[in-house]
Short mmCIF file of C-alpha atoms in Angstrom, two decimals:
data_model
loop_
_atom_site.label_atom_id
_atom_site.label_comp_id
_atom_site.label_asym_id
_atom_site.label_seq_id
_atom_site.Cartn_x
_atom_site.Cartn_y
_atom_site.Cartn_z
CA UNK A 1 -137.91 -95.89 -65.97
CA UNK A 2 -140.70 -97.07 -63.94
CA UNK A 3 -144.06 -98.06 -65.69
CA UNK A 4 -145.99 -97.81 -62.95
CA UNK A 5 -148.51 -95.11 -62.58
CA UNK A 6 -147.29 -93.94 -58.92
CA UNK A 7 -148.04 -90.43 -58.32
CA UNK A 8 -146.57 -87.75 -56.28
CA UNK A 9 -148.60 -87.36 -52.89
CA UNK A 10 -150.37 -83.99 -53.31
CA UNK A 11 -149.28 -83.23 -57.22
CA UNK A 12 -151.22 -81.54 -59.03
CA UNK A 13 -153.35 -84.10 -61.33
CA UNK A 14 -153.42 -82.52 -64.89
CA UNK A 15 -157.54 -83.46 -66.55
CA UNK A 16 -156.91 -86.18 -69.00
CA UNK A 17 -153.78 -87.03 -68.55
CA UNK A 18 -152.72 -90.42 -70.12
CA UNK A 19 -151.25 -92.91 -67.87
CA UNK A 20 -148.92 -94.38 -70.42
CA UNK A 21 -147.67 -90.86 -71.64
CA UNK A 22 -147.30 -89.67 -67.99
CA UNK A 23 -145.32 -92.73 -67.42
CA UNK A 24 -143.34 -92.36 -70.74
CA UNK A 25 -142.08 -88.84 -69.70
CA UNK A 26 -140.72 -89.18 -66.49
CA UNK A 27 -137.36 -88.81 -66.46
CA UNK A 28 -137.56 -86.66 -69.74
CA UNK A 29 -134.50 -84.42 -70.64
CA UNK A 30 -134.40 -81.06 -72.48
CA UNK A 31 -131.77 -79.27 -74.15
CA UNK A 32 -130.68 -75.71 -73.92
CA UNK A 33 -128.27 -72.50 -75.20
CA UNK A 34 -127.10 -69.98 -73.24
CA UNK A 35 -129.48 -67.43 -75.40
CA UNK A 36 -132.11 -69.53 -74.68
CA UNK A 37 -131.95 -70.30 -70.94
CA UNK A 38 -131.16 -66.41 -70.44
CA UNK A 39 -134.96 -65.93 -71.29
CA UNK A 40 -136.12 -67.97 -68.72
CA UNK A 41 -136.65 -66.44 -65.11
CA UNK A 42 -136.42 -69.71 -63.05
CA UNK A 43 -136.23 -73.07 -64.40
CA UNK A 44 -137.47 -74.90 -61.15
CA UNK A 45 -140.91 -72.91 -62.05
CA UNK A 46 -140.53 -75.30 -65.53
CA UNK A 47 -138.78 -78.31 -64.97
CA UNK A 48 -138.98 -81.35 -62.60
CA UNK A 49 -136.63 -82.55 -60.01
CA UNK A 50 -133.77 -84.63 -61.51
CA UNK A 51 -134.53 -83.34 -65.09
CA UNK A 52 -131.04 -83.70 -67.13
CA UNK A 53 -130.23 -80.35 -69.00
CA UNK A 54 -127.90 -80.42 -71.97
CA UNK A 55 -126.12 -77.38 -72.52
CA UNK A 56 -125.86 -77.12 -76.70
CA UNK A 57 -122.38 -76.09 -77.59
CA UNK A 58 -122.99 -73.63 -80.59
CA UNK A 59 -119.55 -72.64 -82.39
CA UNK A 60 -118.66 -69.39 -81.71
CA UNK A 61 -120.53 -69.42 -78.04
CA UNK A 62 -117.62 -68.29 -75.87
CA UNK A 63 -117.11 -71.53 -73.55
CA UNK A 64 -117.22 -69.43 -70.10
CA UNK A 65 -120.79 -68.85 -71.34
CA UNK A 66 -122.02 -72.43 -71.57
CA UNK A 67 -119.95 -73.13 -68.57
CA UNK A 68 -122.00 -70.23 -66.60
CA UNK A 69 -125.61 -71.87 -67.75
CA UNK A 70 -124.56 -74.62 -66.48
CA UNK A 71 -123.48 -73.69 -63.10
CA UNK A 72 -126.81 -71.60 -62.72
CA UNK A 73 -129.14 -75.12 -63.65
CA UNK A 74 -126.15 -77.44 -61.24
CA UNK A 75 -126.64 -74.39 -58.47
CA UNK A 76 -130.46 -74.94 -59.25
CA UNK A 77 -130.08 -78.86 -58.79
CA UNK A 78 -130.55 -80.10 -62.10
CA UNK A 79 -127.93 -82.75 -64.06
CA UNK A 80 -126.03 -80.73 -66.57
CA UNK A 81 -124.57 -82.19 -69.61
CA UNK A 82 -122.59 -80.38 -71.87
CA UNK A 83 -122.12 -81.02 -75.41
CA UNK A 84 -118.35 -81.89 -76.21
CA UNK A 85 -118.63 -81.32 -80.65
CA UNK A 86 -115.22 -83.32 -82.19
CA UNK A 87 -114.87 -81.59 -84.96
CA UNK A 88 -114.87 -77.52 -83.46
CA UNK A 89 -112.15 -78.96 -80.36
CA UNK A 90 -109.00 -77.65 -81.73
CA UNK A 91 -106.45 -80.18 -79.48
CA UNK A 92 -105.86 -82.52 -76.60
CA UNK A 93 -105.31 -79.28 -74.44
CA UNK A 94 -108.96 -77.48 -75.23
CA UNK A 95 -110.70 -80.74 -74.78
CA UNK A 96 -108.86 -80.94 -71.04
CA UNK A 97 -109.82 -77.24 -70.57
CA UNK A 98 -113.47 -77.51 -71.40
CA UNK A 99 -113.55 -80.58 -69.09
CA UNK A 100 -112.06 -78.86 -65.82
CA UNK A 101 -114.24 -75.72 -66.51
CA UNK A 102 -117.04 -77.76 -66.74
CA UNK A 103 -116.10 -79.88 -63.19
CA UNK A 104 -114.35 -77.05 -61.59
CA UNK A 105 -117.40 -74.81 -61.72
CA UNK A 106 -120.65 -76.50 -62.10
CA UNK A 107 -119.84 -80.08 -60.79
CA UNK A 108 -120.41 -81.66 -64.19
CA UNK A 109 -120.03 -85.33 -64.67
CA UNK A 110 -121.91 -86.39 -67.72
CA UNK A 111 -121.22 -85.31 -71.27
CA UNK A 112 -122.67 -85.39 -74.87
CA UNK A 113 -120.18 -86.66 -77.54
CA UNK A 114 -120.82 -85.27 -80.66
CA UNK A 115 -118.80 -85.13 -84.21
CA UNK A 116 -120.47 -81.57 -84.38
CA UNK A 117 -121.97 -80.18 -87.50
CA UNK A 118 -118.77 -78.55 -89.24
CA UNK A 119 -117.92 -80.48 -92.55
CA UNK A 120 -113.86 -79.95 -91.63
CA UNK A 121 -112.79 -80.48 -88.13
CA UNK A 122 -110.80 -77.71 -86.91
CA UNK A 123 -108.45 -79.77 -85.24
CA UNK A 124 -107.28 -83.25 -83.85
CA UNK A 125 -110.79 -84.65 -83.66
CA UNK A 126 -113.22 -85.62 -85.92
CA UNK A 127 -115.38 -88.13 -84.43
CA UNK A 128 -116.98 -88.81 -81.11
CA UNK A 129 -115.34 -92.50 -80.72
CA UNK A 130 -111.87 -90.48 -81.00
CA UNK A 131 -113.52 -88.62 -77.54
CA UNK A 132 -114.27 -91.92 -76.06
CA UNK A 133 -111.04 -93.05 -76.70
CA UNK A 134 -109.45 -90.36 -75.71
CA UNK A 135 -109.58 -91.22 -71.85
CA UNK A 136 -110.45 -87.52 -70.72
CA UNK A 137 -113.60 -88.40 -69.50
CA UNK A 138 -112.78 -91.67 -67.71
CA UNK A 139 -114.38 -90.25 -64.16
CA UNK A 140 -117.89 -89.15 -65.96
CA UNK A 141 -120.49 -90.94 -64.61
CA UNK A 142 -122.79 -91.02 -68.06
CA UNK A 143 -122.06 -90.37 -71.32
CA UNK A 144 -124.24 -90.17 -74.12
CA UNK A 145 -123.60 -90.61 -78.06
CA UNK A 146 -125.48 -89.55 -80.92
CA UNK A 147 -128.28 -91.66 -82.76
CA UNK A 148 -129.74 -91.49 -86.16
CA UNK A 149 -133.32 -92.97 -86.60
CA UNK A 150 -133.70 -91.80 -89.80
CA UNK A 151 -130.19 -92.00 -91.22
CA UNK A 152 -127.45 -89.20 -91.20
CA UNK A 153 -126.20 -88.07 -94.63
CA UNK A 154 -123.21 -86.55 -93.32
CA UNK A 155 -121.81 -89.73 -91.99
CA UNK A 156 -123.72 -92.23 -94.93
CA UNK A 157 -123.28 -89.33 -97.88
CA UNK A 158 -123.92 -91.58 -100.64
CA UNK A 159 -127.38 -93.23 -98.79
CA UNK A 160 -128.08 -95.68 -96.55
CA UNK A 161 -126.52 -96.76 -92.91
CA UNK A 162 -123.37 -98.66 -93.56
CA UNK A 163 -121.16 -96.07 -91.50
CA UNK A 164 -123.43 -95.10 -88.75
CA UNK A 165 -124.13 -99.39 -88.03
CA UNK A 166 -120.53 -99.56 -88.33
CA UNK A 167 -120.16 -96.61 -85.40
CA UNK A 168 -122.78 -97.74 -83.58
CA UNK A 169 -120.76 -101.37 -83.08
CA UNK A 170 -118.23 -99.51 -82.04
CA UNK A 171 -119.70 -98.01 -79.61
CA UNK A 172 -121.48 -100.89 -77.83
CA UNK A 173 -118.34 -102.71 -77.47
CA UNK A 174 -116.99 -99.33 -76.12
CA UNK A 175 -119.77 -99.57 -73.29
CA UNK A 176 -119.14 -103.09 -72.44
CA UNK A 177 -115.68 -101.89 -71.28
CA UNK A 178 -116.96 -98.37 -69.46
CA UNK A 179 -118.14 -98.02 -65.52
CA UNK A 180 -120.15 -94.90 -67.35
CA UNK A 181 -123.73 -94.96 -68.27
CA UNK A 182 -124.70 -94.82 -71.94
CA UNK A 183 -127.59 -93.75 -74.15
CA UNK A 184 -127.85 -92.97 -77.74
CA UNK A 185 -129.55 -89.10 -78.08
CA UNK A 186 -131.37 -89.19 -81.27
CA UNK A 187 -131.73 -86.22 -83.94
CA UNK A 188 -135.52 -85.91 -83.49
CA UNK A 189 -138.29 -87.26 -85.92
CA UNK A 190 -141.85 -87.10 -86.49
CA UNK A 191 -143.21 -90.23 -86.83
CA UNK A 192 -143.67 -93.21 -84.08
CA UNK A 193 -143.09 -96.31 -86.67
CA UNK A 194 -139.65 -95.21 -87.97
CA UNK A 195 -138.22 -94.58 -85.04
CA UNK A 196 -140.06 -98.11 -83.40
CA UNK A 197 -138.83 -100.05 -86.43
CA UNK A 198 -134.77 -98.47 -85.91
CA UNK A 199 -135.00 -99.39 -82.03
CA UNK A 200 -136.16 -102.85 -83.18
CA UNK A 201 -133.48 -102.99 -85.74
CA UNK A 202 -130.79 -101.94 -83.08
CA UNK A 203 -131.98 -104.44 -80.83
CA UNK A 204 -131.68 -107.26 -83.32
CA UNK A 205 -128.05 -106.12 -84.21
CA UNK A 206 -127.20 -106.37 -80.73
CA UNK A 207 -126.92 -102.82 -79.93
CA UNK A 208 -128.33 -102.81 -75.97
CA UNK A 209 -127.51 -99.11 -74.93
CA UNK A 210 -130.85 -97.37 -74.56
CA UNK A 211 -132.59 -95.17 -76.68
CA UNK A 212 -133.70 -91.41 -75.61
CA UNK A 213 -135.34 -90.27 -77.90
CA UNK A 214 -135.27 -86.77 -79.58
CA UNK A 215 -138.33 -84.97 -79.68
CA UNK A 216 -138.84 -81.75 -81.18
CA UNK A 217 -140.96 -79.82 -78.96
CA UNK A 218 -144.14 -77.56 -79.68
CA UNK A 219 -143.10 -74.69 -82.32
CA UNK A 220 -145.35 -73.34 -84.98
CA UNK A 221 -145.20 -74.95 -88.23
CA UNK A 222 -143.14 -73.00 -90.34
CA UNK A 223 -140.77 -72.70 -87.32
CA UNK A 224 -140.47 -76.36 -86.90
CA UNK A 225 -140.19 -76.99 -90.94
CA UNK A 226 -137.39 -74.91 -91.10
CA UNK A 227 -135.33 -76.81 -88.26
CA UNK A 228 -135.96 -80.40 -89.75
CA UNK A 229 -135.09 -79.84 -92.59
CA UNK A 230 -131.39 -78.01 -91.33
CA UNK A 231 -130.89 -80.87 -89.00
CA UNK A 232 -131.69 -83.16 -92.13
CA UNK A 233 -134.79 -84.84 -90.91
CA UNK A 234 -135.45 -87.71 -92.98
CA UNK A 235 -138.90 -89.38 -93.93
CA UNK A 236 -140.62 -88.14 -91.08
CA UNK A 237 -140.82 -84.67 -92.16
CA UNK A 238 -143.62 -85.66 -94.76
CA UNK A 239 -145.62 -85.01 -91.30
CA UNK A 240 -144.50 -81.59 -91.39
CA UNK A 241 -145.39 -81.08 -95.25
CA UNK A 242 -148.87 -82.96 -94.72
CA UNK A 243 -149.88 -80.19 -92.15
CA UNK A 244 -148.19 -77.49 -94.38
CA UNK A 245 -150.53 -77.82 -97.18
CA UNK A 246 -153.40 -76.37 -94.87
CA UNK A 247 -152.44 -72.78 -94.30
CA UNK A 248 -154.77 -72.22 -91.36
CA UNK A 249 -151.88 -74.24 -89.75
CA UNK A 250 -149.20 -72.54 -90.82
CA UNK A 251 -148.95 -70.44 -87.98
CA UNK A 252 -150.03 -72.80 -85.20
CA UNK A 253 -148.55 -74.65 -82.88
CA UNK A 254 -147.29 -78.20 -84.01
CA UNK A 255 -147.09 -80.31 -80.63
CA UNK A 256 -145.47 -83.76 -80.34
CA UNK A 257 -148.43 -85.20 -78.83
CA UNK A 258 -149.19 -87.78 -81.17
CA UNK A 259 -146.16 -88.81 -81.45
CA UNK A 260 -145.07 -89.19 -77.82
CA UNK A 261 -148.72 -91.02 -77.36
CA UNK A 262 -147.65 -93.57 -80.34
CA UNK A 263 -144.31 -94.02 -78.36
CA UNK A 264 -145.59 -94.52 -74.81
CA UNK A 265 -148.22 -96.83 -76.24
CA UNK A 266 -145.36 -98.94 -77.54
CA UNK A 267 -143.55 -98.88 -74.27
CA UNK A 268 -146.39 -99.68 -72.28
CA UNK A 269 -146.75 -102.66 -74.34
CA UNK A 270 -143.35 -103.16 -74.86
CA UNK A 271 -141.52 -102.71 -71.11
CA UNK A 272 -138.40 -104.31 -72.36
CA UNK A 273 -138.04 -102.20 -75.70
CA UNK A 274 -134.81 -100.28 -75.41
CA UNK A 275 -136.02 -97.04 -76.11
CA UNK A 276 -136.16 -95.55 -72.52
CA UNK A 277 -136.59 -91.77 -72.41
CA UNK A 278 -137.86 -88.55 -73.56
CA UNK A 279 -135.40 -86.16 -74.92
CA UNK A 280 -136.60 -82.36 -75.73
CA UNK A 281 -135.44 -79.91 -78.29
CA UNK A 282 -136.97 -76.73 -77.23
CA UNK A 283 -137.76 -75.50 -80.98
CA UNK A 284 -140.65 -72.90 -79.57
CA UNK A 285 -138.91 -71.90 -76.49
CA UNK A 286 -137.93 -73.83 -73.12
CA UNK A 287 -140.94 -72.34 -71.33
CA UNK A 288 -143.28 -73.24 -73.91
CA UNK A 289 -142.00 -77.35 -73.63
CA UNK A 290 -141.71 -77.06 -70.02
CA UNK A 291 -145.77 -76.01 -69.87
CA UNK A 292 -146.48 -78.62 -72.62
CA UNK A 293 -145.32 -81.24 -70.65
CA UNK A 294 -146.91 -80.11 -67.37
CA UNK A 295 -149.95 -80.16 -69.17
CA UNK A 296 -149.76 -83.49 -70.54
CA UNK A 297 -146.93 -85.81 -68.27
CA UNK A 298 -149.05 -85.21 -64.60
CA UNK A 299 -147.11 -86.41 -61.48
CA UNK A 300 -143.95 -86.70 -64.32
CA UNK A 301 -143.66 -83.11 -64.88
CA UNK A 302 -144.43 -81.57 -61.36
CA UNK A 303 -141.95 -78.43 -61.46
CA UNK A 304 -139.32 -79.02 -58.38
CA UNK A 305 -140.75 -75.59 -56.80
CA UNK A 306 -143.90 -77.83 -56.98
CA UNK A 307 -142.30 -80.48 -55.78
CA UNK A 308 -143.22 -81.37 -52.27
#
């Protein structure tokens, strides 16, 4: 991801825009259900040339569904990558369905692996390293992994981060021996320093695969409370419950803008950190991110219909 403040020749220039936030969001990635990207008339009206969608895979979602969002965003020109959840893929056979849907009709070639959020798998997988290791998705060109800034009590019940280090090991030495590009997709978090501090502590353990970084986009409060603490939000969330305690706020908008200006300040002044992009959960709606970051990322978030 280029530092550099180039900017698109004619682009609109948004007032105010911060370089290093412009610069920190290009490239940025967003994530969306079939539900959720029904609402919206035409994405190249929202998002930027190149932007990476990942389809969420929500048990119970019939799979032709997510398969037919992502066709419409490939036929659009946008990256698709579909979530692949261990846990809810019954058997060798579904996984190697899901796959050749996914290729067959929307050209896909990149893939979130996932344990998924069940507490029992409902079949032969239970873990994303059992997907790695599967070989099915030997001819993807990326494929990302999950990351935990703040900790994941599913994996580390009794505290701490002795399983997800252990996984994370794993995986590096799994993409030392893959012609696939990696990232780690974090759960998203609040606050800049945790999340600098865990990049910094990945870094020292040797863990090189780079860091995009979940971001929970602009929702109102109680909205955005309700998800973080669901998705088990750790430390951060005292954020949240700071802004809570003025109920004028309750029912605005909380935007990740100081947050994403902490991070971008760090990258700016940190080129070689290995956190290296901006990924979106939509929390208030796709259109409502999309616009947020039009209004804040400048040349970064010209909308492809824009795009000249």
């Amino acid at each position: 991801m280029g530092l550099l403040n180039f900017r698109k020749k004619d682009a609109p220039e948004a007032a105010g825009t911060n370089p290093e936030l412009e610069a920190f969001l290009d490239g940025y990635s967003i994530e969306v259900m079939p539900r959720t990207a029904e609402k919206v008339e035409d994405f190249t009206a929202l998002l930027p040339k190149g932007t990476r969608v990942y389809i969420a895979h929500i048990e119970g979602t019939p799979i032709e569904d997510m398969v037919r969002t992502a066709k419409r965003l490939a036929d659009d020109g946008y990256p698709v990558m579909p979530h692949f959840p261990a846990r809810i893929i019954k058997d060798e056979a579904t996984l190697k369905n899901w796959i050749a849907m996914y290729r067959g009709e929307a050209g896909v070639d990149q893939a979130l692996l996932l344990a998924g959020g069940v507490d029992q798998p409902h079949g032969d997988y239970h873990s994303s390293m059992q997907l790695l290791e599967s070989g099915a998705f030997g001819d993807f060109k990326r494929l990302h992994v999950a990351g935990h800034p703040e900790g994941n009590k599913d994996i580390d019940p009794s505290g701490g981060t002795a399983n997800v280090d252990d996984a994370l090991q794993w995986k590096q030495r799994f993409s030392e021996t893959t012609d696939a590009q990696m990232a780690l997709a974090t759960q998203f978090a609040f606050e800049a320093g945790p999340i600098i501090d865990w990049a910094e502590s990945l870094k020292e353990a040797g863990i090189t695969i780079p860091i995009h970084i979940g971001i929970a986009g602009p929702a109102k409060l109680q909205t955005m409370i309700k998800f973080a603490i669901a998705c088990g939000v750790g430390p951060s969330l005292r954020v949240l419950q700071r802004r809570a305690k003025d109920v004028t706020k309750l029912l605005l908008p909380f935007e990740p803008t100081e947050v994403l200006t902490d991070l971008a300040a760090h990258k700016a002044a940190n080129p070689d950190s290995n956190i290296e992009r901006v990924h979106f959960f939509p929390l208030g709606g796709i259109k409502t991110n999309a616009n947020w970051a039009i209004e804040h990322g400048g040349a970064s978030a010209v909308p492809l219909n824009l795009d000249t």
